[in-house]
Amino acid sequence: MRYLITFAYDGTYYNGYQKQPNKKTIQQELEKVLTKINGNKDVSIVATGRTDSGVHALNQKAHFNLDKDIKLSELQHSINNMLPSDIYVKKIEQVSDDFHARFNVKYKEYIYKINMGEYDPIEKNYVHQYNHKLDVAEMERALKYLEGTHNFKSFTKSDDSKNDYVRTITQASLYRDAKDINKIIISIIGTGFLRYMVRNIVGFLIEVGEGKRKSSDVFSIIKAEDRTKAGKTAPPNGLYLKDVFY
Amino acid sequence: MRYLITFAYDGTYYNGYQKQPNKKTIQQELEKVLTKINGNKDVSIVATGRTDSGVHALNQKAHFNLDKDIKLSELQHSINNMLPSDIYVKKIEQVSDDFHARFNVKYKEYIYKINMGEYDPIEKNYVHQYNHKLDVAEMERALKYLEGTHNFKSFTKSDDSKNDYVRTITQASLYRDAKDINKIIISIIGTGFLRYMVRNIVGFLIEVGEGKRKSSDVFSIIKAEDRTKAGKTAPPNGLYLKDVFY
């Protein structure tokens, strides 16, 4: 039986989503629990993609197979009971055997939270602290220029060698937190993302907000296909995988 | 020179505010930093009161003396640079030598956050997760009955022996989180608080919200002067020292 789970996690104390030897990862915690439920027969899970160390997820999704056909509510309950408190399965569904959590993705939405107001120690792992006002209108213009199908090589991890750096951003926007005018939330929806792409875009956007660059610099940066032309990589703690659409 | 600081902290990884041998506490972190700034001559700080392990503060206050007269903005900057990231000094003022951070308190406000909605791993240390709907109107009535000057012995730490359990709650109320209807925030303002008093009141309020008790049970519980008559102690992670008024 193939199952699809929707899960949230606090990525603060993990070495990212993806399993690695001798490191604490989200995938490892999930597989450990599922293997137990599967009568100690190994279970591998396939998520929509990795998230890096310190990055959070509100609605990550993954599929896996179990030998047994377990009532969904019971299965969800068992998994959550065994998982550490910083990972939580919100929903579980049965899917057909050919459903694939990664290949079937249509869109993903990432959000990035920036606090331009006073530092709040309670939120230190959940928002990027930026201590000055940013030119939010200019940042919004840059986001609009990023929409569409482009070669995002300048915005990916510098040592990531791929054949294809072309990705499509279907919507890129920015809004204020409903409760706190000093907090802005950047939302980027796309069909696929390169490694560090959102954080590198945000690093560039911050320089735009600081007045160090213009929104229209997007075009020359994209054209350059050169990581050194974009800004710094924004820190992971402000980034959330918000939604995945099939 | 005597200084008054207003500071916030995430209490998750501390054994409470108050210094204890071989334990990580907020007071110890602050005194370590201030002693360094004071040329390694010991500095003791006096806060408005302790907070227990796992309890947070949005605006705790404390006074201390330094040998030097340091420009306030520089002093604040130095302290924050040396403090761990989960403690943050929001404000610093010079006060007269007879100002006392604890004795001069007129009112304190505590808030307690309860989530009746879906568990969110990102907020696990910052809100008490309660998985069912509560009768919020009946809880509000109980809060109104708690207002005034009463003997709160039934609501204090059971092994706390004091001469005087009489305290005054000037305002006790409940409101919904502006962004999330499933989150409620209980606010209690009083001239002084006994140990565990807010968490024991919240423990009782939850039983009222569950329908296990009536709001009017407040009167018999207060009259009993017996800890076993009130509810459980609510967990620390939902509790915040919100404000201190002089």
mmCIF file of N, CA and C in Angstrom, chain A residues 8-11 13 56-58 76 84-91 113 118-122 124-126 177-179 240, chain B residues 8-11 13 56-58 76 84-91 113 118-122 124-126 177-179 240:
data_model
loop_
_atom_site.group_PDB
_atom_site.id
_atom_site.type_symbol
_atom_site.label_atom_id
_atom_site.label_comp_id
_atom_site.label_asym_id
_atom_site.label_seq_id
_atom_site.Cartn_x
_atom_site.Cartn_y
_atom_site.Cartn_z
ATOM 1 N N ALA A 8 4.700 18.771 8.857
ATOM 2 C CA ALA A 8 5.345 20.044 9.207
ATOM 3 C C ALA A 8 6.553 19.744 10.080
ATOM 4 N N TYR A 9 7.568 20.591 9.986
ATOM 5 C CA TYR A 9 8.675 20.444 10.921
ATOM 6 C C TYR A 9 9.379 21.754 11.218
ATOM 7 N N ASP A 10 9.950 21.759 12.404
ATOM 8 C CA ASP A 10 10.841 22.835 12.826
ATOM 9 C C ASP A 10 12.245 22.348 12.468
ATOM 10 N N GLY A 11 12.881 22.968 11.487
ATOM 11 C CA GLY A 11 14.166 22.479 11.004
ATOM 12 C C GLY A 11 15.378 22.921 11.810
ATOM 13 N N TYR A 13 16.940 22.161 14.573
ATOM 14 C CA TYR A 13 17.947 21.262 15.140
ATOM 15 C C TYR A 13 18.232 20.051 14.246
ATOM 16 N N HIS A 56 12.450 25.350 7.607
ATOM 17 C CA HIS A 56 11.240 24.731 8.152
ATOM 18 C C HIS A 56 10.283 24.302 7.041
ATOM 19 N N ALA A 57 9.291 23.494 7.419
ATOM 20 C CA ALA A 57 8.236 23.131 6.466
ATOM 21 C C ALA A 57 6.896 23.224 7.164
ATOM 22 N N LEU A 58 5.932 23.828 6.489
ATOM 23 C CA LEU A 58 4.562 23.874 7.001
ATOM 24 C C LEU A 58 3.744 22.732 6.417
ATOM 25 N N GLN A 76 -1.693 7.552 11.341
ATOM 26 C CA GLN A 76 -1.265 8.923 11.646
ATOM 27 C C GLN A 76 -0.951 9.079 13.143
ATOM 28 N N PRO A 84 9.687 12.685 17.083
ATOM 29 C CA PRO A 84 10.038 13.771 18.001
ATOM 30 C C PRO A 84 9.043 14.934 17.827
ATOM 31 N N SER A 85 8.952 15.775 18.851
ATOM 32 C CA SER A 85 7.895 16.798 18.876
ATOM 33 C C SER A 85 8.093 17.895 17.837
ATOM 34 N N ASP A 86 9.264 17.935 17.172
ATOM 35 C CA ASP A 86 9.443 18.982 16.152
ATOM 36 C C ASP A 86 9.127 18.516 14.729
ATOM 37 N N ILE A 87 8.555 17.321 14.606
ATOM 38 C CA ILE A 87 8.029 16.852 13.309
ATOM 39 C C ILE A 87 6.598 16.374 13.568
ATOM 40 N N TYR A 88 5.684 16.712 12.672
ATOM 41 C CA TYR A 88 4.281 16.364 12.918
ATOM 42 C C TYR A 88 3.568 16.051 11.606
ATOM 43 N N VAL A 89 2.954 14.886 11.540
ATOM 44 C CA VAL A 89 2.179 14.496 10.354
ATOM 45 C C VAL A 89 0.773 15.073 10.482
ATOM 46 N N LYS A 90 0.422 15.954 9.527
ATOM 47 C CA LYS A 90 -0.862 16.651 9.579
ATOM 48 C C LYS A 90 -1.964 15.880 8.861
ATOM 49 N N LYS A 91 -1.572 15.054 7.887
ATOM 50 C CA LYS A 91 -2.565 14.406 7.047
ATOM 51 C C LYS A 91 -1.949 13.159 6.444
ATOM 52 N N LYS A 113 10.434 34.836 5.770
ATOM 53 C CA LYS A 113 10.006 35.883 6.711
ATOM 54 C C LYS A 113 11.184 36.764 7.131
ATOM 55 N N GLU A 118 12.112 45.309 15.920
ATOM 56 C CA GLU A 118 13.017 44.965 17.015
ATOM 57 C C GLU A 118 13.224 43.444 17.087
ATOM 58 N N TYR A 119 14.439 43.053 17.403
ATOM 59 C CA TYR A 119 14.781 41.646 17.586
ATOM 60 C C TYR A 119 13.909 41.019 18.664
ATOM 61 N N ASP A 120 13.413 39.833 18.407
ATOM 62 C CA ASP A 120 12.605 39.114 19.387
ATOM 63 C C ASP A 120 13.229 37.741 19.616
ATOM 64 N N PRO A 121 13.815 37.504 20.806
ATOM 65 C CA PRO A 121 14.522 36.238 21.026
ATOM 66 C C PRO A 121 13.628 35.010 20.840
ATOM 67 N N ILE A 122 12.334 35.173 21.052
ATOM 68 C CA ILE A 122 11.419 34.041 20.919
ATOM 69 C C ILE A 122 11.275 33.603 19.464
ATOM 70 N N LYS A 124 13.806 33.862 17.181
ATOM 71 C CA LYS A 124 15.135 33.892 16.560
ATOM 72 C C LYS A 124 15.361 32.787 15.516
ATOM 73 N N ASN A 125 14.719 31.645 15.705
ATOM 74 C CA ASN A 125 14.901 30.551 14.744
ATOM 75 C C ASN A 125 13.876 30.542 13.618
ATOM 76 N N TYR A 126 12.961 31.517 13.636
ATOM 77 C CA TYR A 126 11.805 31.445 12.736
ATOM 78 C C TYR A 126 11.626 32.657 11.836
ATOM 79 N N ASP A 177 3.025 41.094 7.380
ATOM 80 C CA ASP A 177 2.399 40.273 8.398
ATOM 81 C C ASP A 177 1.160 41.000 8.925
ATOM 82 N N ALA A 178 0.033 40.283 9.024
ATOM 83 C CA ALA A 178 -1.234 40.905 9.440
ATOM 84 C C ALA A 178 -1.131 41.529 10.835
ATOM 85 N N LYS A 179 -0.267 40.997 11.682
ATOM 86 C CA LYS A 179 -0.205 41.461 13.068
ATOM 87 C C LYS A 179 0.938 42.423 13.328
ATOM 88 N N TYR A 240 10.553 28.782 4.781
ATOM 89 C CA TYR A 240 9.570 27.714 5.015
ATOM 90 C C TYR A 240 9.107 27.144 3.677
ATOM 91 N N ALA B 8 13.816 40.677 27.153
ATOM 92 C CA ALA B 8 12.972 39.566 26.724
ATOM 93 C C ALA B 8 13.816 38.307 26.714
ATOM 94 N N TYR B 9 13.174 37.176 26.949
ATOM 95 C CA TYR B 9 13.908 35.923 26.779
ATOM 96 C C TYR B 9 13.003 34.767 26.388
ATOM 97 N N ASP B 10 13.633 33.835 25.703
ATOM 98 C CA ASP B 10 13.041 32.543 25.389
ATOM 99 C C ASP B 10 13.503 31.618 26.507
ATOM 100 N N GLY B 11 12.587 31.206 27.380
ATOM 101 C CA GLY B 11 12.970 30.433 28.562
ATOM 102 C C GLY B 11 13.129 28.937 28.322
ATOM 103 N N TYR B 13 15.325 26.838 27.103
ATOM 104 C CA TYR B 13 16.522 26.073 27.452
ATOM 105 C C TYR B 13 17.196 26.556 28.733
ATOM 106 N N HIS B 56 8.631 32.182 29.476
ATOM 107 C CA HIS B 56 9.241 33.240 28.678
ATOM 108 C C HIS B 56 8.951 34.625 29.267
ATOM 109 N N ALA B 57 9.687 35.614 28.789
ATOM 110 C CA ALA B 57 9.415 36.995 29.192
ATOM 111 C C ALA B 57 9.466 37.893 27.967
ATOM 112 N N LEU B 58 8.489 38.758 27.851
ATOM 113 C CA LEU B 58 8.495 39.746 26.775
ATOM 114 C C LEU B 58 9.085 41.057 27.275
ATOM 115 N N GLN B 76 23.841 49.148 26.221
ATOM 116 C CA GLN B 76 22.854 48.198 25.690
ATOM 117 C C GLN B 76 23.474 47.346 24.572
ATOM 118 N N PRO B 84 23.712 35.453 25.088
ATOM 119 C CA PRO B 84 23.254 34.451 24.113
ATOM 120 C C PRO B 84 22.025 34.989 23.371
ATOM 121 N N SER B 85 21.752 34.398 22.197
ATOM 122 C CA SER B 85 20.724 34.974 21.320
ATOM 123 C C SER B 85 19.308 34.805 21.857
ATOM 124 N N ASP B 86 19.130 34.016 22.919
ATOM 125 C CA ASP B 86 17.764 33.876 23.444
ATOM 126 C C ASP B 86 17.456 34.813 24.609
ATOM 127 N N ILE B 87 18.356 35.765 24.868
ATOM 128 C CA ILE B 87 18.077 36.841 25.836
ATOM 129 C C ILE B 87 18.398 38.155 25.128
ATOM 130 N N TYR B 88 17.556 39.148 25.297
ATOM 131 C CA TYR B 88 17.766 40.401 24.570
ATOM 132 C C TYR B 88 17.315 41.599 25.405
ATOM 133 N N VAL B 89 18.216 42.561 25.583
ATOM 134 C CA VAL B 89 17.892 43.787 26.323
ATOM 135 C C VAL B 89 17.251 44.778 25.358
ATOM 136 N N LYS B 90 15.987 45.118 25.637
ATOM 137 C CA LYS B 90 15.210 45.982 24.750
ATOM 138 C C LYS B 90 15.377 47.453 25.093
ATOM 139 N N LYS B 91 15.697 47.722 26.363
ATOM 140 C CA LYS B 91 15.718 49.117 26.809
ATOM 141 C C LYS B 91 16.621 49.216 28.022
ATOM 142 N N LYS B 113 -0.791 31.391 26.590
ATOM 143 C CA LYS B 113 -1.319 31.065 25.263
ATOM 144 C C LYS B 113 -1.719 29.594 25.160
ATOM 145 N N GLU B 118 -4.858 22.760 15.430
ATOM 146 C CA GLU B 118 -3.913 21.701 15.101
ATOM 147 C C GLU B 118 -2.523 21.993 15.679
ATOM 148 N N TYR B 119 -1.878 20.954 16.136
ATOM 149 C CA TYR B 119 -0.516 21.068 16.659
ATOM 150 C C TYR B 119 0.423 21.651 15.601
ATOM 151 N N ASP B 120 1.263 22.577 16.011
ATOM 152 C CA ASP B 120 2.239 23.181 15.096
ATOM 153 C C ASP B 120 3.634 23.012 15.704
ATOM 154 N N PRO B 121 4.475 22.150 15.101
ATOM 155 C CA PRO B 121 5.787 21.887 15.718
ATOM 156 C C PRO B 121 6.643 23.135 15.895
ATOM 157 N N ILE B 122 6.406 24.133 15.053
ATOM 158 C CA ILE B 122 7.200 25.365 15.136
ATOM 159 C C ILE B 122 6.874 26.163 16.400
ATOM 160 N N LYS B 124 5.950 24.694 19.328
ATOM 161 C CA LYS B 124 5.799 23.765 20.445
ATOM 162 C C LYS B 124 6.307 24.303 21.787
ATOM 163 N N ASN B 125 7.292 25.163 21.747
ATOM 164 C CA ASN B 125 7.818 25.710 23.004
ATOM 165 C C ASN B 125 7.147 27.018 23.418
ATOM 166 N N TYR B 126 6.174 27.464 22.632
ATOM 167 C CA TYR B 126 5.659 28.828 22.827
ATOM 168 C C TYR B 126 4.159 28.919 23.040
ATOM 169 N N ASP B 177 -6.511 35.157 19.560
ATOM 170 C CA ASP B 177 -5.399 35.619 18.738
ATOM 171 C C ASP B 177 -5.965 36.257 17.459
ATOM 172 N N ALA B 178 -5.460 37.440 17.111
ATOM 173 C CA ALA B 178 -5.982 38.186 15.962
ATOM 174 C C ALA B 178 -5.853 37.394 14.660
ATOM 175 N N LYS B 179 -4.845 36.529 14.585
ATOM 176 C CA LYS B 179 -4.579 35.825 13.335
ATOM 177 C C LYS B 179 -5.134 34.408 13.306
ATOM 178 N N TYR B 240 4.036 33.682 29.612
ATOM 179 C CA TYR B 240 4.929 34.812 29.340
ATOM 180 C C TYR B 240 4.733 35.897 30.397
#
